[in-house]
Short mmCIF file of C-alpha atoms in Angstrom, two decimals:
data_model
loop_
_atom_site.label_atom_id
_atom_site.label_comp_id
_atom_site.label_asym_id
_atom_site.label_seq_id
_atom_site.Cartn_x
_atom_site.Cartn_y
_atom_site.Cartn_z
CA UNK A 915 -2.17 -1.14 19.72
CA UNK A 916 -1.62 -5.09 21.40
CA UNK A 917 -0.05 -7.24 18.65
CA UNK A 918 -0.05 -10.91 18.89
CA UNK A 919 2.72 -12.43 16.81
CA UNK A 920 1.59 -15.74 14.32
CA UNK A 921 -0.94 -17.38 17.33
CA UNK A 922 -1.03 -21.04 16.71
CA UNK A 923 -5.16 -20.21 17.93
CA UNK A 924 -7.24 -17.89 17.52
CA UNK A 925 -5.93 -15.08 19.60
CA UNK A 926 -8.25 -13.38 22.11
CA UNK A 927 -10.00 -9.93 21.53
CA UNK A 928 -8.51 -7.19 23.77
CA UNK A 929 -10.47 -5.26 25.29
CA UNK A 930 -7.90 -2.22 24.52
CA UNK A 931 -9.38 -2.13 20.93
CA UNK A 932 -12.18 -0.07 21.87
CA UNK A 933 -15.60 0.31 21.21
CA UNK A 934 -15.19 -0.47 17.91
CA UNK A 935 -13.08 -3.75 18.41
CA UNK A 936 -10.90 -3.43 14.94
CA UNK A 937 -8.29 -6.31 14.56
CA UNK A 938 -6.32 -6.06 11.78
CA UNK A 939 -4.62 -9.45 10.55
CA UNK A 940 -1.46 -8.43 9.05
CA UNK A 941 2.52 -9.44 8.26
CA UNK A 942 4.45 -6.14 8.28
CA UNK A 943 6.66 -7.15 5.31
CA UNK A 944 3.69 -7.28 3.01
CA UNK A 945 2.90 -3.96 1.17
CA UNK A 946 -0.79 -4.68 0.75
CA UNK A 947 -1.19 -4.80 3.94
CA UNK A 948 1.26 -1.58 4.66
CA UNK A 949 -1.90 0.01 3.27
CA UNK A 950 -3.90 -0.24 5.94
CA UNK A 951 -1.37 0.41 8.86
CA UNK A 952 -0.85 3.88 7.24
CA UNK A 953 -5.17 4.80 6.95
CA UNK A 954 -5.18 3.42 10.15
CA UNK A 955 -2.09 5.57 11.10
CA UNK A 956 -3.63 8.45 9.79
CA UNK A 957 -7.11 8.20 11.05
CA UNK A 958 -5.74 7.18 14.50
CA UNK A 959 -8.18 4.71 14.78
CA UNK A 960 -6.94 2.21 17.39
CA UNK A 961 -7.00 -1.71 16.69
CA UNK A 962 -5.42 -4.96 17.72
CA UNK A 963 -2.79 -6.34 15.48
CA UNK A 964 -2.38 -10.41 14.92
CA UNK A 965 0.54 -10.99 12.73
CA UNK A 966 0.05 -13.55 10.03
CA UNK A 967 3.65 -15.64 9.26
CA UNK A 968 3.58 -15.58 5.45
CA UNK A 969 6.64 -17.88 5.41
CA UNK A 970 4.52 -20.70 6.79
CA UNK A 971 1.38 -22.83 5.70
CA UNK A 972 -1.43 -20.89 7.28
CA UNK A 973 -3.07 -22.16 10.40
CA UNK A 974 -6.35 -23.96 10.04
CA UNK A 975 -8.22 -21.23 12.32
CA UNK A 976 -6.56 -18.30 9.81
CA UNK A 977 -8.23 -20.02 6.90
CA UNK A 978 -11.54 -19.89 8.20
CA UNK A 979 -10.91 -16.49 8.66
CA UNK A 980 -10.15 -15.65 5.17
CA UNK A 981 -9.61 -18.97 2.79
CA UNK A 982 -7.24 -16.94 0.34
CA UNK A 983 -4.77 -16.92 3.17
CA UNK A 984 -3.40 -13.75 2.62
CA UNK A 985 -3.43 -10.60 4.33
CA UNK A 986 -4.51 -7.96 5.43
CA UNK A 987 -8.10 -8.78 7.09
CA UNK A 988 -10.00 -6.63 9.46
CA UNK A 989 -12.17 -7.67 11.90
CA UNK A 990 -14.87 -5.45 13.40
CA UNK A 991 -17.39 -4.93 15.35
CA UNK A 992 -19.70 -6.23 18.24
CA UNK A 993 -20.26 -9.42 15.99
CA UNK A 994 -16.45 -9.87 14.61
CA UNK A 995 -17.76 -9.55 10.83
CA UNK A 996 -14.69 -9.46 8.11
CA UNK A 997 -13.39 -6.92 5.61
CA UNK A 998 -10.83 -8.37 3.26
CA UNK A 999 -8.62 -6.76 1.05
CA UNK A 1000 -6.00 -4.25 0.54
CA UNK A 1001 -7.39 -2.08 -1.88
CA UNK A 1002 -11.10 -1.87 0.35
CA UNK A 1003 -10.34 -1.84 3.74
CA UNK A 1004 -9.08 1.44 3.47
CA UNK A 1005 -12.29 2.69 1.68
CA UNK A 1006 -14.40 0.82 4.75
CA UNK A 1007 -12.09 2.96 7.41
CA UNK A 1008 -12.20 5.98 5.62
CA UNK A 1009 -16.07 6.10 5.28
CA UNK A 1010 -16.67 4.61 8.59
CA UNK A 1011 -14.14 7.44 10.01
CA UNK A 1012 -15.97 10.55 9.17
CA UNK A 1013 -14.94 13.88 8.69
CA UNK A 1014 -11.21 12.93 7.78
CA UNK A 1015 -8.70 13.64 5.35
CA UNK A 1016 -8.28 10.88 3.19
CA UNK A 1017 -11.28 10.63 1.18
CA UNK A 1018 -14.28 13.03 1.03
CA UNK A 1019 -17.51 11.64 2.47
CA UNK A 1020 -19.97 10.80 -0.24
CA UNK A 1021 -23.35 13.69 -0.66
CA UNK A 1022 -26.32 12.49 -1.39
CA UNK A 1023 -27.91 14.94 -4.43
CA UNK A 1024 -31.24 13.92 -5.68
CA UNK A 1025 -31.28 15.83 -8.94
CA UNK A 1026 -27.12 15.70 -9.27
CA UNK A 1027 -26.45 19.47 -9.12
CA UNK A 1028 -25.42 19.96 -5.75
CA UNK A 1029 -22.09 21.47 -5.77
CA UNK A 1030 -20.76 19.64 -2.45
CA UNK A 1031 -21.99 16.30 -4.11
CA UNK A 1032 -20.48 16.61 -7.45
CA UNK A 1033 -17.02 17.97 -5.60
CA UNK A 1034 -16.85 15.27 -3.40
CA UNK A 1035 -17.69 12.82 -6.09
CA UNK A 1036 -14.72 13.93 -8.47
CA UNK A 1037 -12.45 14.15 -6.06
CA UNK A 1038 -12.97 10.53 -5.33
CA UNK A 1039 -13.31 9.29 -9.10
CA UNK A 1040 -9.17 11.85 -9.14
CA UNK A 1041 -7.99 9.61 -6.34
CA UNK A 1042 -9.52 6.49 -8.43
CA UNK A 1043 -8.00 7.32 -11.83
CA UNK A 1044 -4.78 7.81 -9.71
CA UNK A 1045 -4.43 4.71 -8.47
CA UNK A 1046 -5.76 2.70 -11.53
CA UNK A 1047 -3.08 4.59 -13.48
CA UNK A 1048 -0.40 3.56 -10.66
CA UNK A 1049 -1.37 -0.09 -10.84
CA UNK A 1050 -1.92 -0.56 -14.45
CA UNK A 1051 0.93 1.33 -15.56
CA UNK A 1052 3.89 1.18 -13.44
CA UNK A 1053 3.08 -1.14 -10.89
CA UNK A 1054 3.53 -3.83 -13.94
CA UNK A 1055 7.18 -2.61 -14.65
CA UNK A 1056 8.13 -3.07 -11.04
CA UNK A 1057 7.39 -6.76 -11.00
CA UNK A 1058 9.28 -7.03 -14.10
CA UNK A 1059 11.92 -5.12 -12.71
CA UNK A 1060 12.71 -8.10 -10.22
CA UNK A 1061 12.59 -10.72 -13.17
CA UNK A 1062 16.03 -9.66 -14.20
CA UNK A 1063 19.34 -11.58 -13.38
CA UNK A 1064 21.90 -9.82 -12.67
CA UNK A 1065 24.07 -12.43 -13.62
CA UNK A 1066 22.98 -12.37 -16.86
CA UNK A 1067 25.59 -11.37 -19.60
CA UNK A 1068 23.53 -8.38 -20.10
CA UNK A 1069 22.43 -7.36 -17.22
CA UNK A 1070 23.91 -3.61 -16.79
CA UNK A 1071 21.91 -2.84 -20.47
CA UNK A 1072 18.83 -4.64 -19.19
CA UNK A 1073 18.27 -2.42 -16.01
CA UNK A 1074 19.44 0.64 -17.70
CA UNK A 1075 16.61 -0.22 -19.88
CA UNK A 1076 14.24 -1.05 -17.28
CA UNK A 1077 14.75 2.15 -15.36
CA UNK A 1078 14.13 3.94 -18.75
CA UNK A 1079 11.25 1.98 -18.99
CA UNK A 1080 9.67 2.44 -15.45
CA UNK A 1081 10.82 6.29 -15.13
CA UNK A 1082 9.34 6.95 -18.61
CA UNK A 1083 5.69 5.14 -17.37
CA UNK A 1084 5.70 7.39 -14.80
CA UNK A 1085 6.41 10.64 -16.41
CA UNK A 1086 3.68 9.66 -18.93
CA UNK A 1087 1.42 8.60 -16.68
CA UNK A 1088 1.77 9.77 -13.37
CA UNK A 1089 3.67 13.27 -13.21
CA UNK A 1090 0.61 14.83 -14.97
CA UNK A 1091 -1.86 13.71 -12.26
CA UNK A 1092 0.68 15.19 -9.35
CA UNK A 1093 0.61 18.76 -11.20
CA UNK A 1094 -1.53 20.58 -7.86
CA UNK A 1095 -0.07 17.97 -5.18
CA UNK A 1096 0.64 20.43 -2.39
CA UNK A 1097 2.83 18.28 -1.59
CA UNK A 1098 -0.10 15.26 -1.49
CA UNK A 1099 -2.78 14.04 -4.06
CA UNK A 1100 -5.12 17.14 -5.63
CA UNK A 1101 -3.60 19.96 -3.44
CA UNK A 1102 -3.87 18.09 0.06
CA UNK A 1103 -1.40 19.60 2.21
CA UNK A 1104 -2.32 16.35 4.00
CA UNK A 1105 -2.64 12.01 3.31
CA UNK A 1106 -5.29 11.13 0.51
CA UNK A 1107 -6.32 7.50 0.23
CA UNK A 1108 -4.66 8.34 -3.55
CA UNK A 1109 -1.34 7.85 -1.36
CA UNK A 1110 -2.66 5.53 1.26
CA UNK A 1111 -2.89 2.93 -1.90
CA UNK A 1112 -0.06 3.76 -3.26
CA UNK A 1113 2.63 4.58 -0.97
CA UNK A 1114 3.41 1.49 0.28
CA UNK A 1115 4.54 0.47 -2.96
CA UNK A 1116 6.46 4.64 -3.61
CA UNK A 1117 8.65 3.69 -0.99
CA UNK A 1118 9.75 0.31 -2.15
CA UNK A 1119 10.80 1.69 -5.74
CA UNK A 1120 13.14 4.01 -3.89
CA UNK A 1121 14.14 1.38 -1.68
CA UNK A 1122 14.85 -1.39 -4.54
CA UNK A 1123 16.37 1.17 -6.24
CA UNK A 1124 19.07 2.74 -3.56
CA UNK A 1125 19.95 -1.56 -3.21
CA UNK A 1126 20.01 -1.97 -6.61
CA UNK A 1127 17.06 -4.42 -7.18
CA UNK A 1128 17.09 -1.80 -9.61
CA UNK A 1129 19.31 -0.07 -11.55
CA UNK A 1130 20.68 2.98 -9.97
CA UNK A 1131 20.20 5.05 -13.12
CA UNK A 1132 16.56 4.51 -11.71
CA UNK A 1133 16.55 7.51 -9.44
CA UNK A 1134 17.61 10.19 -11.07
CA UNK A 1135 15.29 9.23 -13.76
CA UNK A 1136 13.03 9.59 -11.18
CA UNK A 1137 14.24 12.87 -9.41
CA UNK A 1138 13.97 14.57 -12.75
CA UNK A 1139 10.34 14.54 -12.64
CA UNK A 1140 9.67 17.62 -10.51
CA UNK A 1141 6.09 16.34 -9.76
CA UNK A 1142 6.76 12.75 -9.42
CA UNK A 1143 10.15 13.91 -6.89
CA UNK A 1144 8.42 16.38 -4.82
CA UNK A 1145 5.48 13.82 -4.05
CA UNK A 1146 7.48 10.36 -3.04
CA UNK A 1147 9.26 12.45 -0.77
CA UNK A 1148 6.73 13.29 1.01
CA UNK A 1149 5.33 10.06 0.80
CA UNK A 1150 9.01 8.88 2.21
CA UNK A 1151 8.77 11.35 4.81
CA UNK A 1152 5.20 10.69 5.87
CA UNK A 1153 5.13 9.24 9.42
CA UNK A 1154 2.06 6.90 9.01
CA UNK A 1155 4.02 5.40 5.78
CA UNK A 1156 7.83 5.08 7.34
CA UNK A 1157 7.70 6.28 10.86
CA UNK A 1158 4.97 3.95 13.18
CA UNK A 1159 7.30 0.81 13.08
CA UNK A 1160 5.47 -1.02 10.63
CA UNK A 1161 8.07 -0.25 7.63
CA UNK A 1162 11.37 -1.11 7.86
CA UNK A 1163 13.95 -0.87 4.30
CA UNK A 1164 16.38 -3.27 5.46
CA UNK A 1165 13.85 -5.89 5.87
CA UNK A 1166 11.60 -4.86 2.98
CA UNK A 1167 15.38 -5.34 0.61
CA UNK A 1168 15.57 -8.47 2.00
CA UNK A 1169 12.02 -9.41 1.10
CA UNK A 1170 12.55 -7.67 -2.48
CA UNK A 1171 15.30 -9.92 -3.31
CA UNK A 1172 13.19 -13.30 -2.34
CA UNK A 1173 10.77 -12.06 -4.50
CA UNK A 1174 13.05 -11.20 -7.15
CA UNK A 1175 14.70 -14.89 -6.91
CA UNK A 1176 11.36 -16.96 -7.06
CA UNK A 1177 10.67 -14.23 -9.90
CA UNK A 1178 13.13 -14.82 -12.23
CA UNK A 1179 12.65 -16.10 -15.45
CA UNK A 1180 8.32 -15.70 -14.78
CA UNK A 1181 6.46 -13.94 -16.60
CA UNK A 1182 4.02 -11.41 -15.21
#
């Protein structure tokens, strides 16, 4: 992998990308685009890396690139066409990265009876229930999480209340769905993209919580849900999620309390 750190131009394609030519725009301390380091991790695809400085107004040759401004985008092919996104890149890697383990490849069945069809298909609308359940639910209470003060004359009851809050959302709405995780997503002994989409953001709500972003009644809320427990750490211990450089918990902290300062008092 070449990295170019925040290029003040465009920075030129390397030829060490491959065939293929995949440069990923990306900051490292963004957990969008932590999604795509660990499918790309885990499908050992190999790619260029630019790194986008989110601290900064975004160069003028960035914007054209994607207007948003944000990150992740990857750039492919012969022709340098754009995928942007957190939540689809991962989808475009997985199903241009056939046979793998994250996400089964879709079967065509003309009268929708095939077995292989309908398996693959459910296993994909699982992983999509999963993570719609992740981001709807909890991910919410995490963002709220980082609205409290912990000046505030209250603030031991409000995070106590919080964790209840967040560790309760997931028990409700999460444990169930990790029942078979073995120890990933639907009995995978290995990555899904169900974790691929989510872990970035698993390993931040331990994270927050060990530095007390949140309450530390938080975790063993947390570690009583057998399910929930077993999964994270495996997530935690995963290297494509925590162990190719990309992640780092010192720095992420540091990120979650920015956030939580420019958070406080918003609602979300």
């Amino acid at each position: 992998m070449a990295t170019t750190t925040t290029p003040k131009q465009p920075p030129p394609l390397s030829s060490s990308s491959g065939p293929e030519k995949l440069v990923l725009y990306t900051n490292h301390g963004c957990p969008w685009a932590h999604r795509v380091h660990i499918a790309l991790s885990e499908l050992g695809v190999p790619y260029q890396e630019v790194i986008i400085d989110l601290e900064t107004p975004r160069e003028e040759w960035y914007l054209k690139i994607n207007p948003r401004g944000q990150v992740p985008v990857l750039r492919y092919g012969e022709h340098g066409a754009i995928v942007r996104e957190s939540g689809i890149i991962p989808y475009f890697l997985a199903d241009s990265h056939h046979p793998n383990g994250l996400l089964p490849a879709p079967t065509a069945s003309h009268d929708g009876g095939n077995e292989a069809a309908l398996t693959a298909a459910g296993t994909r609308a699982r992983i999509a229930f999963f993570v719609d359940a992740w981001f709807a639910k909890v991910q919410p209470l995490l963002y709220a999480g980082m609205q409290l003060s912990p000046d505030a004359a209250d603030a031991e009851a409000a995070g106590v209340a919080h964790a209840t809050e967040l560790a309760a959302a997931v028990q409700t709405e999460i444990e169930p769905l990790l029942a078979d995780a073995a120890p990933f997503f639907a009995g995978s002994k290995e990555l899904t993209m169900a974790e691929v989409l989510t872990a970035s953001w698993v390993v931040r709500l331990y994270a927050f919580a060990r530095a007390d972003i949140f309450a530390p009644a938080l975790l063993p809320k947390l570690d009583a849900l057998p399910h929930f427990a077993k999964w994270a750490r495996a997530c935690e211990g995963r290297k494509s999620v925590t162990g190719t450089g990309v992640w780092s918990e010192e720095k992420s902290v540091a990120v979650g309390h920015r956030m939580m300062n420019k958070m406080k008092g918003k609602k979300v």
